[in-house]
Every structure is written in C-alpha cells, then in structure tokens.
Coordinates of C-alpha atoms and ligand atoms in Angstrom, one line a residue:
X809 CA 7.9 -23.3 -11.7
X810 CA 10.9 -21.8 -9.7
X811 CA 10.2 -19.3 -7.2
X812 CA 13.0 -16.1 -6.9
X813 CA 12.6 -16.0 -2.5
X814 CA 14.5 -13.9 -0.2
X815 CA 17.7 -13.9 1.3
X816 CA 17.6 -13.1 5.2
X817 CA 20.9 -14.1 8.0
X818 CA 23.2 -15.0 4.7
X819 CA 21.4 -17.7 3.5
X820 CA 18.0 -18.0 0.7
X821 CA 14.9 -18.5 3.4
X822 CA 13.5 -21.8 1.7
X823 CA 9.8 -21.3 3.8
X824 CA 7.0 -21.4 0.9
X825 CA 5.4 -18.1 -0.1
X826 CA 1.7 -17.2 1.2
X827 CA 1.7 -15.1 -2.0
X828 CA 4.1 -15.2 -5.3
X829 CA 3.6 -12.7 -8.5
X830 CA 5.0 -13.8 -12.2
X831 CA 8.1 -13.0 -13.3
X832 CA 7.8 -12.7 -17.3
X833 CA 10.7 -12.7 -19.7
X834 CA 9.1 -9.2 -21.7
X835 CA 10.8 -11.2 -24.8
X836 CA 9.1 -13.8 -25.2
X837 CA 5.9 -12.9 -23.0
X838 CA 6.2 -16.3 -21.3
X839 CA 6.3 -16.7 -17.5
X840 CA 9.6 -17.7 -16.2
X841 CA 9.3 -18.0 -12.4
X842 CA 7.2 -16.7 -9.4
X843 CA 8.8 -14.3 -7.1
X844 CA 7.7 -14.3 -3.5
X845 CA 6.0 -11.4 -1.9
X846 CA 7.0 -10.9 1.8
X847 CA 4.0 -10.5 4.2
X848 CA 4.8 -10.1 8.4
X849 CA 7.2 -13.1 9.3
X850 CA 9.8 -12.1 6.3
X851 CA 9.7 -8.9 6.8
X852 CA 10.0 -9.1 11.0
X853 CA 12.9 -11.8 10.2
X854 CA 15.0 -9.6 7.4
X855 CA 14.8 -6.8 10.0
X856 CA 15.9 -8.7 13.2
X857 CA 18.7 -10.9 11.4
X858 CA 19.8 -7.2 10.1
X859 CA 19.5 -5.8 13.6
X860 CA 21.8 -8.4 14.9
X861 CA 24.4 -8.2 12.2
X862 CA 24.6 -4.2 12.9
X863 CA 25.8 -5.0 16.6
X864 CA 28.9 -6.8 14.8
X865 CA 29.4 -5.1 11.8
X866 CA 29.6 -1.3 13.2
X867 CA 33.0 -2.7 15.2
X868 CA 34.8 -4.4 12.2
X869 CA 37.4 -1.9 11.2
X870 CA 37.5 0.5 8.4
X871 CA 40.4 -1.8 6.7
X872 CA 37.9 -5.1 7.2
X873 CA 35.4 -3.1 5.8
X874 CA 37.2 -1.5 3.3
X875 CA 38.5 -5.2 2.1
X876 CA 35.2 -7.0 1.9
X877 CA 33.8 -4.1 -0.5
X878 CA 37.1 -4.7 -2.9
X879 CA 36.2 -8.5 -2.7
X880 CA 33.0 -7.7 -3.9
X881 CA 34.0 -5.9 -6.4
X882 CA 36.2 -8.6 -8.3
X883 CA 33.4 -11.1 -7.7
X884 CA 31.3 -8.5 -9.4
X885 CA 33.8 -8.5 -12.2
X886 CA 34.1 -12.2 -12.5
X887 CA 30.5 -12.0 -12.8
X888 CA 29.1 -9.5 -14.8
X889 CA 28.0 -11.0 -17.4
X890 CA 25.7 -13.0 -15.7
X891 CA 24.2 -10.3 -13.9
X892 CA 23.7 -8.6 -16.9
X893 CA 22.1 -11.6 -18.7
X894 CA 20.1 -12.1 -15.2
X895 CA 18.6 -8.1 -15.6
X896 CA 18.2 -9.0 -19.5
X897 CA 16.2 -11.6 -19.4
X898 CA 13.6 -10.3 -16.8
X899 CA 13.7 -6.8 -17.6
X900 CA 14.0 -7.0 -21.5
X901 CA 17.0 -4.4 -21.9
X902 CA 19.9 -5.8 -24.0
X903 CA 23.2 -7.3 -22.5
X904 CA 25.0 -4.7 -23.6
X905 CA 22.9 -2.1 -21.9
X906 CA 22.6 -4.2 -18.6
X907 CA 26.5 -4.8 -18.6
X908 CA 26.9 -0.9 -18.6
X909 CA 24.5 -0.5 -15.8
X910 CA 26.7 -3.2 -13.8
X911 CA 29.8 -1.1 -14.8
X912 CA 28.2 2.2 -13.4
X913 CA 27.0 0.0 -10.0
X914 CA 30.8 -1.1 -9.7
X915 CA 31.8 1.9 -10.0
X916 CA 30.0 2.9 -6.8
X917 CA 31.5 0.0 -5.2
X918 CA 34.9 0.8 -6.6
X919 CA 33.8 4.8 -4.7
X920 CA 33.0 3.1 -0.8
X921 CA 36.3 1.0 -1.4
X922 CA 38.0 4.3 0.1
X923 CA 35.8 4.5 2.9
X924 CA 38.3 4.8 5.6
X925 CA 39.5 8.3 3.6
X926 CA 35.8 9.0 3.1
X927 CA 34.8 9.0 7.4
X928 CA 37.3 11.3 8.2
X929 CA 36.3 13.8 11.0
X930 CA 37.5 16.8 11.9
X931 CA 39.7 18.0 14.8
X932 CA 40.5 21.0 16.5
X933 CA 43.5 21.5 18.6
X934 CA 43.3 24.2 21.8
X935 CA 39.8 25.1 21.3
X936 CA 39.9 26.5 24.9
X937 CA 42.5 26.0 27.5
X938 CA 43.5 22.0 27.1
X939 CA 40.5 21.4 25.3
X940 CA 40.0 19.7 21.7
X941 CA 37.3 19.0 20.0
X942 CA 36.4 16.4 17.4
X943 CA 34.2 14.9 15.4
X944 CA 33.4 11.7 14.4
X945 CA 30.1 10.1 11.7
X946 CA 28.7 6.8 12.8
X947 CA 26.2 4.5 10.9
X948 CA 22.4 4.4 11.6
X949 CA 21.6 1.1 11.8
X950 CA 19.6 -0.9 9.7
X951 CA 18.6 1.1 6.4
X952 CA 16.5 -0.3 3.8
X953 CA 16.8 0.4 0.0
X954 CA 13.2 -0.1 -1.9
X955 CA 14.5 0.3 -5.9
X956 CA 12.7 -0.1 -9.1
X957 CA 12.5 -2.4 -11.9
X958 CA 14.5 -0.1 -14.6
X959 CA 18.3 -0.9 -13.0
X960 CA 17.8 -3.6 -11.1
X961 CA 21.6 -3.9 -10.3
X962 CA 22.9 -0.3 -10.2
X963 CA 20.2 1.5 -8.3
X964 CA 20.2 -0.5 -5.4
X965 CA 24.6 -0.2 -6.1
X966 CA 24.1 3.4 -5.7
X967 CA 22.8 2.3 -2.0
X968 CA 24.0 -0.7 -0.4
X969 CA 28.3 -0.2 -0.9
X970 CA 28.2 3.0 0.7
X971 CA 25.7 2.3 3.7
X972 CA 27.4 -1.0 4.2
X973 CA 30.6 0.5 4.2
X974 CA 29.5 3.2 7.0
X975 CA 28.9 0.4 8.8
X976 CA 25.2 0.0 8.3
X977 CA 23.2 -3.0 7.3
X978 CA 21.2 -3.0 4.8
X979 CA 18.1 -4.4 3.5
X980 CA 17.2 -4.3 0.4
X981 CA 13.5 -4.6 -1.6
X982 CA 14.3 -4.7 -5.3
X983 CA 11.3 -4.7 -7.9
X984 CA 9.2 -7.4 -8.1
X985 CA 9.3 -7.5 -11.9
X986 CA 12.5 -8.4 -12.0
X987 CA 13.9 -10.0 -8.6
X988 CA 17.1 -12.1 -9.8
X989 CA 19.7 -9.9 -9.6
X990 CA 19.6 -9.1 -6.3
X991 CA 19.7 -12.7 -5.1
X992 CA 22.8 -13.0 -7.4
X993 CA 24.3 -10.1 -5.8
X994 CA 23.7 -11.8 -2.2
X995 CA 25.6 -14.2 -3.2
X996 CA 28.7 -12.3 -4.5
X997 CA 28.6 -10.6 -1.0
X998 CA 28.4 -14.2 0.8
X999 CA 31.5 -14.9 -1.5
X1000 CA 33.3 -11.9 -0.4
X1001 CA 33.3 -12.6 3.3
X1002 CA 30.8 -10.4 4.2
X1003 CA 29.1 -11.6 7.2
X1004 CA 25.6 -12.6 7.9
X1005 CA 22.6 -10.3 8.2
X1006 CA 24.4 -7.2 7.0
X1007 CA 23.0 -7.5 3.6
X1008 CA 19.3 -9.1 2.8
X1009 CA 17.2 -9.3 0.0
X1010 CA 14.0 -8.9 0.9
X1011 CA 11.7 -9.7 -2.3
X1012 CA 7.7 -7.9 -2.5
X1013 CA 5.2 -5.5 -3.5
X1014 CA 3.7 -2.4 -1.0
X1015 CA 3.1 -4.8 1.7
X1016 CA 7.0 -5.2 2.2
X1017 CA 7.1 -1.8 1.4
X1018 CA 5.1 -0.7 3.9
X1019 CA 6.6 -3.5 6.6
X1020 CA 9.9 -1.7 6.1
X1021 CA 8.7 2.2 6.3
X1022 CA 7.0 1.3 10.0
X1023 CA 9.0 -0.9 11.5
X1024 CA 10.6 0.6 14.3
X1025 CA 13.9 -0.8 13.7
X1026 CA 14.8 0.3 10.5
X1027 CA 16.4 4.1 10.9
X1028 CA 16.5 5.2 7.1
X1029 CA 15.0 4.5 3.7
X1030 CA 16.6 4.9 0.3
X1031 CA 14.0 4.7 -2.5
X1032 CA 13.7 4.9 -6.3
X1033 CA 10.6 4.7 -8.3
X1034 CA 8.0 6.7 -9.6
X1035 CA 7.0 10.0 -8.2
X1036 CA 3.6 9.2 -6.7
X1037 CA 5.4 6.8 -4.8
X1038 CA 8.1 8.9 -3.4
X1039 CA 5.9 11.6 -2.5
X1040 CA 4.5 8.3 -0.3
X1041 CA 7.4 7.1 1.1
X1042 CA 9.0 10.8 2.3
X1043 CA 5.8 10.9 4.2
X1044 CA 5.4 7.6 5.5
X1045 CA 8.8 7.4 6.6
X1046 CA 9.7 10.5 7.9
X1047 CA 5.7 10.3 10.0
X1048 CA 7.6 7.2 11.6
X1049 CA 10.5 8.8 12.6
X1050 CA 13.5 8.1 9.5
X1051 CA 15.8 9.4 7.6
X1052 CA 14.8 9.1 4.0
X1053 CA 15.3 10.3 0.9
X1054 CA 13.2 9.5 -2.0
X1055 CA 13.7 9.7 -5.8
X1056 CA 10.9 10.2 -8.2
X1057 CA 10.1 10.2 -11.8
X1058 CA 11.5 12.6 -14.9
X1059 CA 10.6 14.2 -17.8
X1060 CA 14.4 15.0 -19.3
X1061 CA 14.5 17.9 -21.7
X1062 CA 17.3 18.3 -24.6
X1063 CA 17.4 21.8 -25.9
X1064 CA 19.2 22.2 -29.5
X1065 CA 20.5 25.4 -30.0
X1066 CA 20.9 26.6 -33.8
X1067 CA 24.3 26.7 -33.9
X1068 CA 24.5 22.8 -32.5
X1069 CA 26.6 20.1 -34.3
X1070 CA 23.1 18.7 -35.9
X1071 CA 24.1 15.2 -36.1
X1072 CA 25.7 14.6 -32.8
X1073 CA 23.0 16.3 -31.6
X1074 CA 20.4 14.0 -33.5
X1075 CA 22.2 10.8 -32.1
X1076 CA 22.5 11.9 -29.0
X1077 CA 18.5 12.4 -29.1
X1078 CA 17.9 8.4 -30.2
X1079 CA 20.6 7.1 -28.1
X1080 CA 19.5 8.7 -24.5
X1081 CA 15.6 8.6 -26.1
X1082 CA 15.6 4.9 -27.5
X1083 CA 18.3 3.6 -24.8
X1084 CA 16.6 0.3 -22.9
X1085 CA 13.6 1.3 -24.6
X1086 CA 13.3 4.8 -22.6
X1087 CA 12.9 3.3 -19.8
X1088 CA 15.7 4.7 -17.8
X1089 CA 14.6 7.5 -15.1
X1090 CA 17.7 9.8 -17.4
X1091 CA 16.5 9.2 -20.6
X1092 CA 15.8 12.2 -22.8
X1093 CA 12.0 12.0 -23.7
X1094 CA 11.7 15.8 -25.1
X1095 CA 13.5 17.6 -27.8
X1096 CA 13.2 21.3 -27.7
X1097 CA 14.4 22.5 -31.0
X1098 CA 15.7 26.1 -31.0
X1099 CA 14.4 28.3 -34.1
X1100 CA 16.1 27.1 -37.4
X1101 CA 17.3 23.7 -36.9
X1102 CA 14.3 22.7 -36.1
X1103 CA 13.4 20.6 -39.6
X1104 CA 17.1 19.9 -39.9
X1105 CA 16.8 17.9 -36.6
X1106 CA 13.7 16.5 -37.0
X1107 CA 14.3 14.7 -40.2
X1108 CA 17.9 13.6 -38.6
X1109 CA 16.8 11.9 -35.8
X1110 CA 13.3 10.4 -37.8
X1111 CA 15.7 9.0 -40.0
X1112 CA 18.1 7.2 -37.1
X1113 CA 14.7 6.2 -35.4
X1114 CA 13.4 4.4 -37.9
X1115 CA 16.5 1.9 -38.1
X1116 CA 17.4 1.2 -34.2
X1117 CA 16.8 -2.7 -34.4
X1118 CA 14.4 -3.7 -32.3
X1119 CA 14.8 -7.1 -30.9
X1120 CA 14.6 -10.1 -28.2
X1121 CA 16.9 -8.9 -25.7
X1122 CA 19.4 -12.2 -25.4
X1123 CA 20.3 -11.3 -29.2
X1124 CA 23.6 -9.5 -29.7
X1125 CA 21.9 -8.0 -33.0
X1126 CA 19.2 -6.0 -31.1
X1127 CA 20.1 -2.3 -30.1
X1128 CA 16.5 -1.5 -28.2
X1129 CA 14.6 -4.5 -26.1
X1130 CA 11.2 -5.4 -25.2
X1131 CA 9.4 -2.8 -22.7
X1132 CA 8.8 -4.6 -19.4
X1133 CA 5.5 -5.8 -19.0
X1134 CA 2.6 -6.2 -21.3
X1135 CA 0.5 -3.6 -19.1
X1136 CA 3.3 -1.3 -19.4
X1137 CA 3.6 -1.8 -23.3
X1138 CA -0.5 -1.2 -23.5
X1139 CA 0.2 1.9 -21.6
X1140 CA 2.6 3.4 -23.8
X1141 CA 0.3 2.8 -26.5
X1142 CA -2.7 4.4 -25.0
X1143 CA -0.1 7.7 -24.5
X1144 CA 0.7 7.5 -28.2
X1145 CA -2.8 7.2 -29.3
X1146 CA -3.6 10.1 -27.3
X1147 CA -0.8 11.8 -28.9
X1148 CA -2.4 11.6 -31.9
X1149 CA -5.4 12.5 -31.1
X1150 CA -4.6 16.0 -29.7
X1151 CA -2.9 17.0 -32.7
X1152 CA 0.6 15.8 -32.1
X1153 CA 2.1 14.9 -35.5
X1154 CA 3.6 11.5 -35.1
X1155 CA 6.4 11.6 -37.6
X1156 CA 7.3 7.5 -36.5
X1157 CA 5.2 5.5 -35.4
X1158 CA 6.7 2.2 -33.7
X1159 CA 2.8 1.0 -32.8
X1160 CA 2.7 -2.0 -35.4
X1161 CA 6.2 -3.8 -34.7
X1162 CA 6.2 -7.1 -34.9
X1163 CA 9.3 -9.0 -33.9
X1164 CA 9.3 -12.6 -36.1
X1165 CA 9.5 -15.3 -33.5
X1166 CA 8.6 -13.1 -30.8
X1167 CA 5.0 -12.4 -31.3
X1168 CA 4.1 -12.8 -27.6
X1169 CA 6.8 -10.8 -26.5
X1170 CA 6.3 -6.9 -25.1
X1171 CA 8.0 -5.5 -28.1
X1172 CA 6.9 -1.2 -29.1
X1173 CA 8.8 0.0 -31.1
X1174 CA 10.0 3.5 -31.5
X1175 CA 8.3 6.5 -31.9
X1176 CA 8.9 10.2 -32.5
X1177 CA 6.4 12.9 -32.6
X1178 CA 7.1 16.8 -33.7
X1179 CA 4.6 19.7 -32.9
X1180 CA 4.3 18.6 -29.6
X1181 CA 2.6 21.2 -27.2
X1182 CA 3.0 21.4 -23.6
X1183 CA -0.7 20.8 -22.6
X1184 CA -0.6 17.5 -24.6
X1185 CA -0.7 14.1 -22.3
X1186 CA 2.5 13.0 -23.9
X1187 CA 4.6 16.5 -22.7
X1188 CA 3.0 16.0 -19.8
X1189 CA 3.5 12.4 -18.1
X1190 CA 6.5 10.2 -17.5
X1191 CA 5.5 7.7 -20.0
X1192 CA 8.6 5.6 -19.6
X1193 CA 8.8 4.4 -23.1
X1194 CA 10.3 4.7 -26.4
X1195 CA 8.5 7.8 -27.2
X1196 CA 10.3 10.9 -28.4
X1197 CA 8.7 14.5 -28.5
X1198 CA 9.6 17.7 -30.3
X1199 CA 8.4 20.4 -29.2
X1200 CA 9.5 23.4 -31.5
X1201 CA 9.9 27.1 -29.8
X1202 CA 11.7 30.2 -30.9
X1203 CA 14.4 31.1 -28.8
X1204 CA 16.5 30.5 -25.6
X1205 CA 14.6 32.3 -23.3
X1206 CA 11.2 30.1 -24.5
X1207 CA 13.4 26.8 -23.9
X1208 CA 14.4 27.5 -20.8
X1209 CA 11.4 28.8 -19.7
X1210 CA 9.7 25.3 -20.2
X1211 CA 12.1 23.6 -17.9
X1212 CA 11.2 26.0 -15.5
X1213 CA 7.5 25.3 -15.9
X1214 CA 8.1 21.4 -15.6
X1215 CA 7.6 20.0 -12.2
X1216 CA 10.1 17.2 -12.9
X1217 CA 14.2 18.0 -12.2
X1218 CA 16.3 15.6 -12.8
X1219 CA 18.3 15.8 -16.2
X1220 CA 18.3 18.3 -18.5
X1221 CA 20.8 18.4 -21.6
X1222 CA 21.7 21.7 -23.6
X1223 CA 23.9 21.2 -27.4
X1224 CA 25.5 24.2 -28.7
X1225 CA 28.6 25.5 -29.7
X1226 CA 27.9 28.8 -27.5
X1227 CA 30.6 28.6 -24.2
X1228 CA 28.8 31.5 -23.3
X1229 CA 25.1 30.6 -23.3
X1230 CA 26.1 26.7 -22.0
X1231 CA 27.4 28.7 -18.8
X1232 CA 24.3 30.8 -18.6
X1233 CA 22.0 27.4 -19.2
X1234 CA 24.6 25.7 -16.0
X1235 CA 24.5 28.7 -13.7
X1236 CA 20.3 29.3 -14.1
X1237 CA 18.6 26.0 -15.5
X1238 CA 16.4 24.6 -12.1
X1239 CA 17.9 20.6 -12.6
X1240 CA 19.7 18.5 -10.4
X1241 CA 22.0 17.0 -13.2
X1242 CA 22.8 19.3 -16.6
X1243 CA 24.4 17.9 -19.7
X1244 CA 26.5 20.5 -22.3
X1245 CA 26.8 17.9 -25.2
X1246 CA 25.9 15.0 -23.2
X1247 CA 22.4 13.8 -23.3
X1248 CA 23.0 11.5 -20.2
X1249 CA 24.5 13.5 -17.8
X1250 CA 24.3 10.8 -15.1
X1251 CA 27.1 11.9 -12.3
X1252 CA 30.2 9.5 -11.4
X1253 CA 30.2 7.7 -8.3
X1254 CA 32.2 10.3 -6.5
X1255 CA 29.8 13.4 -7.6
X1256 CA 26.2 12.5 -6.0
X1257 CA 22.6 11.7 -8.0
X1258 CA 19.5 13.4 -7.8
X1259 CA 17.4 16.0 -9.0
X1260 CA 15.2 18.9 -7.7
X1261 CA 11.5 19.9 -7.7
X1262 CA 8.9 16.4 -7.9
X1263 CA 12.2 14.5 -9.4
X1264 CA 13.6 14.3 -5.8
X1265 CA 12.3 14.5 -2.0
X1266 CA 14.3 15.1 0.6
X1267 CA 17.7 16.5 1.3
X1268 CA 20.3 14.3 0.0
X1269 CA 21.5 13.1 -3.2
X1270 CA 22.4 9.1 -3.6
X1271 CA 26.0 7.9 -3.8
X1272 CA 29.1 9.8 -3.4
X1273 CA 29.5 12.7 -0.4
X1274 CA 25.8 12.9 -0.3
X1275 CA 25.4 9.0 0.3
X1276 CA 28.6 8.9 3.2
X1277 CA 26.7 11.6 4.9
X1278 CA 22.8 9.9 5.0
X1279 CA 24.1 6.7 6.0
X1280 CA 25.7 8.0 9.2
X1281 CA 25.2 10.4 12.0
X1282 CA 27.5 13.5 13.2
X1283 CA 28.8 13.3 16.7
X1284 CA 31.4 16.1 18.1
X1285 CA 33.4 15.7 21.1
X1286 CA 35.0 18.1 22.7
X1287 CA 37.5 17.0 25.9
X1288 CA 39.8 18.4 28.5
X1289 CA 42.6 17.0 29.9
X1290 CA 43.3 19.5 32.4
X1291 CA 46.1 20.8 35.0
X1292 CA 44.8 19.5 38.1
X1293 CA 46.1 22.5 40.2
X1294 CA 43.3 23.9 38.2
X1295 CA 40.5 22.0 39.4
X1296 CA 37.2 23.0 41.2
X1297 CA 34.0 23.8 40.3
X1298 CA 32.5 26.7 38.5
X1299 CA 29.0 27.3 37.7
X1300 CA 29.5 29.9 35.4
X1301 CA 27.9 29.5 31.1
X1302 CA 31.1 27.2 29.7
X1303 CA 32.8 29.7 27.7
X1304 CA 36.1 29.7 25.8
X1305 CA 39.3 30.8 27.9
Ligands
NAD315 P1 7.5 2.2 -8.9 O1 7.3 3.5 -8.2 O2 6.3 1.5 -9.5 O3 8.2 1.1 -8.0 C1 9.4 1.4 -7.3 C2 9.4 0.5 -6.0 O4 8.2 0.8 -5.2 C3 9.3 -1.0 -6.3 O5 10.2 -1.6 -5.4 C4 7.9 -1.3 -6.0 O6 7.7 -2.6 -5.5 C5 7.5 -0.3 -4.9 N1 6.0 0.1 -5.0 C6 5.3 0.1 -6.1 N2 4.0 0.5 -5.8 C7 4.0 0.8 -4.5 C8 3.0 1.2 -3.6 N3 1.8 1.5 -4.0 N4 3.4 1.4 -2.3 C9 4.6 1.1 -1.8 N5 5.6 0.6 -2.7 C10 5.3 0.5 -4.0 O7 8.6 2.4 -10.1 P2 9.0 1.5 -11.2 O8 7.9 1.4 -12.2 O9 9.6 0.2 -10.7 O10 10.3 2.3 -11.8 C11 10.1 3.3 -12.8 C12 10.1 4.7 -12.2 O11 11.2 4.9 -11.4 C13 10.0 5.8 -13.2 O12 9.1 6.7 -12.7 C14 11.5 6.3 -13.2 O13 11.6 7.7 -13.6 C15 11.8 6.1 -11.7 N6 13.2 6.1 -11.5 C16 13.8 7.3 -11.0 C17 15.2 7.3 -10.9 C18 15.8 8.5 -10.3 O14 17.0 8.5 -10.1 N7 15.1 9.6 -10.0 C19 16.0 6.2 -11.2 C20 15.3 5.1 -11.7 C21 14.0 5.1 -11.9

C-alpha cells in the first residue's frame, strides 16, 4: 500500500511513519493509500528547514520572486488536469468541479504574480525640515497554512502564493482525507525554481496541528475548517503569541424575492446546493422563499433535483460525486432523518441511491426539504451535504431578519429584479460575501475572502489586499539628512519644524 508522506527542505522525507490513516477513494469505498501523520521529529524538521529557507528567501528580489510565482503558474497549467483527477479521486468531487477549483487557485497565483506593485510603501517628502518618512511591509517568517478536505488545491492557493511572495515560507498541513494534491503541488514549485524549505507539506491530524500552533518558530497561522475548530485555533495561536486568522463553517442563505426570474433562480439553488455534493464552505444550503413564489420554486427546483446525475467521480457523465467519507455520508443521513422527524417535509429524498457498480462507494444522493423551521436540526447545523432546505416566510423584512439571527456569515445570495431592494439587502445584510443573482458569490483573487460572525475569526480576510497585509509587517522610517551647520543637541519632545 503506498503511503502519501511529507515534503520538508524540497524533497519527499522517505523516514517510515509512527502512525498513517486511510486514504479512501469515496467512489468506490476502497482504500487507496495511507497518509502519514506527523508526530514531534516532522513537525520540528518542516519548521527548521522552513526557518532556514526564510533567512534566503526574504533577500531574493521582488523580480525573482515575482518570476518563480509565474513559473508556477504555467506548471500549474501544464498540469491541471492531474491535480484535478488527484482531488477527484480522493475527495469524490468530479473533474470538472476540481478543475474549476484549480482555475480559482491559479487565479490567486496569477494575483501575487504582481507582488512587486502589491508591496509598495508609502513616502513622504519634507515631513519636517530635511526629513522624510517611509514605509516599508516585510514578511513574518515562517507561516503555516492548516486547510480542509473540501478544496484541497484552492484553499491552501488562497494562502501560500501570496505569503510566499511576501517573502514568507510557508508550511502547509492539508487534510488528511485527501493528502495528494499538495505533494503534487510541491512538486510544481520544485519545478519552478523555487528553492528549498520555502514551501513544505507537512501531512497529519491535530497532533501536527497542534505542533504548528505552539511552536515558537512559526509567526502566523492561516486556517480553514469547521467552526469548532477555528474558534480553537484563534485561541491557541493567538495564547502563543501569532498572527492568525481562522475561517469557520456556513450556513449560506438564498432569498427569492417574488418578483425573481423563477427558473434562474431555481438553478441557481441546485447548482450552488448540489455543487460537489454541498460540500463547499459557499454552497447555498437554505432557500428562503419570499411570499408567492414560494410553490412556484419549490416545484422548480424538486424537479432539477431529482435529475442531477449522481455518479463515480472519474466519470465525465456524473454532475454530483460521492460525499467524502462513509462517516460523513452516515452523518448526513442521521440529519435527514431527523429532518423528517421534526416535521420537515422532505419533498426529495436522495437516502436510497444506489450507484450500479459502485455499491461500496459513499454515494447520497440529493435531497430537498420545504417547510423547514428555524429550530429544526437541519436549519440549524452545517451539515455539509447535499441537503437543500426551504424555509417559507412572508416578506423582506422576515428574510432578512433570519440572516440576522444566524450565527454563520459567510455568503448570502438575494434574486430579484428590485435594484432598489438588492441595494438595501448590500448596504444592511450582516455577510462577509453577498450575491445579487449569483448564488456563489465567492470574491476574485484581487477582492479578499471571508465572512463575519462564527464564519470567520479574526481580523483579516484570505487572499487579495487582506492576504499582502497578514503575511507582512509595517515598518516606517522616518530620516534626516541634515545641514550640519545645524547640528547640536536638543532635548526638547521631537516635534515638526
Ligand atoms: P475540519 O475543521 O474538520 O478540518 C480542517 C483542518 O483542521 C484539517 O487540516 C484537519 O486535519 C484539522 N483538524 C481537524 N480536527 C482537528 C482538531 N481537533 N484539532 C486540530 N486540528 C484539527 O474541517 P473539514 O471537515 O476538513 O472541512 C469542512 C469544513 O470547512 C466545513 O465546516 C466548511 O464550511 C469549512 N470551510 C470553510 C471555508 C471558509 O472559507 N469559511 C472554506 C472551506 C471549508
């Protein structure tokens, strides 16, 4: 059986594993490798090799820098498709969905290619007499990235190009569900030029985790994951001293106005509620249908859900893939039983699916349920699946004030055909990201991601401005060049003259 092991000083570490877990392919339900989970030695080496790289890599210039993130960049071109069959088969989205998560990573890449416009300061001539002041951002250090199974490629893309281009190095603990694509990535950057130790793969579970958010030299975290977990990390990081910033779970809400385009509005519902089998921290996973078009757009989208073909996620045919791992799939199901049993009417149910040569695999399929009341389990709780819920409510202000209620922040989508109330819903919905006619409303690379409220802890958004400013430091400088006639002390408060 192959084990999936780390990459530490630019090379795979070939040591054997004190402890692996399985690495399934969720289509077949078959175990296709054994990752290795780092205990003290990995995680002291990734660290130090990444400590030593930082001493070379914050002095190679802006245009080096600049240059290895563009060759990285066509080597990611020249191999996306492998990366996306890498993330299909141990993740269970389809290639077409894992390509477009590649092409949203690149474009991140494509963003920290202009790094040398991005880091610069500010100046100011004369401030005083012959003095100037400046100011310049430097990098951190080493910063580690700790991501989640659902983008195995673009999440820890919506780290790495910008810290590394700051001049950080970066370390980077990707899910252990599906560790492949980040070794494939190492490699790209090897490829590239980039030298050793500024980017490492550093495969585990919480004990790498944990390794990473004490260890004295590592200066920032990045993480994405559930919100139980980032509520852990902000505090564990920021008790030992770093910068971190730490992105949790969602519950994305759609509100359908009356006056919506109905059937863009119901394919927008199955396409961001079905997409990689909901598991994507943006997918929409409640439908709030406005007065009127409520049966309308119930019976619009039941009758889109109940033909997205489910199927193994290698297949070109299938438009929704296996969920991840049989625990998760048994987990969905316990939410949609519950569902049921508090009075939820479930219009499709996806519990029986059966995929014909695939019977072991993690396959759910869809499911949409209408009459759905806030206290139910299933409004409540991330439940990561393909699980769609309508709740029904009477007007605007109701809609709007159920996002307010929600702890989660991190997309929210509004379809009408109102200019006037979409401006409203933008100017006072409490979200980090809102959609008008877009159920996805996932920023480009040079706008920043995050939400607000339990979506998001701490103060800074990933990728774009946001990202340039976590991954480096302010420093002013202020400096006279002065007449020397006009020398000689004075003890006097510095003041300007
Ligand atoms: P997760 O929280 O289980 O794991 C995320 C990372 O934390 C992984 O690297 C994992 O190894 C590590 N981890 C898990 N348990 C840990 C523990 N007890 N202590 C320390 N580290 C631990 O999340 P997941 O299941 O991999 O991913 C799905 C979640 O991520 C969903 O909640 C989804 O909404 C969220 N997500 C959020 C965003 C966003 O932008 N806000 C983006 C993608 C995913």
């Amino acid at each position: 059986m192959r084990t999936i092991s780390h990459w530490i000083d630019g090379k795979g570490w070939d040591a054997p594993a004190e402890r692996t877990a399985d690495v399934f392919d969720p289509s077949s339900g078959a175990v296709v490798a054994r990752v290795a989970l780092a205990g003290l030695a990995e995680i002291d080496a990734a660290v130090a090799g990444a400590k030593r790289a930082f001493a070379e890599w914050r002095e190679v210039s802006l245009s080096r820098r600049a240059r290895a993130l563009f060759a990285f960049r066509e080597g990611l071109e020249r191999r996306k498709l492998d990366l996306a069959r890498a993330i299909s088969a141990e993740h269970g989205k389809v290639c077409s969905d894992a390509l477009g998560e590649v092409a949203r990573g690149q474009e991140v890449v494509e963003f920290a290619c202009g790094i040398p416009h991005l880091l610069k300061g500010g100046y100011s001539e004369s401030v005083s007499s012959e003095t100037d002041v400046h100011s310049i951002r430097q990098p951190l250090g080493v910063v580690a990235g700790i991501t989640p199974f659902n983008f195995p490629a673009m999440v820890p893309m919506w780290m790495f190009p910008v810290a590394i281009a700051c001049g950080n190095t970066f370390v980077c603990k990707p899910s252990e569900r599906d560790p492949s694509a980040s070794l494939l990535m190492a490699e790209l950057w090897a490829e590239a030029g980039l030298p050793d130790g500024v980017f490492t793969v550093l495969q585990g579970d919480k004990e790498a985790v944990d390794g990473l958010l004490t260890h004295p030299d590592v200066r920032a975290v990045s993480f994405v994951g559930s919100t139980p977990i980032a509520r852990y990390v902000y505090e564990t990081a920021a008790a030992n001293g770093k910068r971190v910033q730490a992105l949790g779970g969602a519950k994305n809400h759609m509100v359908v106005l009356p006056d919506a385009d109905l059937e863009a509005a119901a394919d927008a519902a199955v396409s961001a509620g079905f997409g990689s089998a909901g598991e994507r921290c943006m997918a929409i996973s409640v439908v709030v249908a406005v007065g009127r078009i409520g049966d309308e757009l119930v019976d619009a989208i039941a009758a889109r859900t109940r033909s997205v073909r489910v199927g193994p996620s290698l297949d070109d045919a299938s438009e929704m893939g296996p969920l991840v791992t049989a625990i998760h799939r048994d987990r969905v199901r316990g939410y949609v039983d519950a569902g049921v049993a508090e009075g939820a009417d479930l219009v499709v149910d996806g519990r029986g699916l059966q995929v014909a040569g695939h019977e072991g695999g993690f396959f759910f399929g869809p499911c949409l349920f209408d009459c759905v009341a806030p206290s139910m389990s299933i409004y409540r709780d991330e439940i990561f699946g393909p699980v769609l819920c309508v709740v029904r409510v009477e007007t605007y202000e109701e809609a709007t004030r159920l996002l307010s209620d929600n702890p989660y922040a991190n997309g929210v989508a509004l379809f009408t055909r109102d200019g006037g109330v979409a401006r409203r819903f933008e100017h006072e919905v409490d979200a980090g990201m809102v959609g008008i006619n877009v159920p996805i409303p996932v920023p480009m690379a040079y706008y920043s991601f995050g939400g607000w409220k339990q979506s998001l802890f701490g103060d800074t958004h990933v990728h774009g401005p946001e990202g340039v400013h976590f991954y480096t430091r302010g420093k002013v400088v202020t400096s006279r060049w002065a007449d020397p006639a006009r020398r000689g002390p004075d003890l006097g408060f510095p003041t300007t003259h």
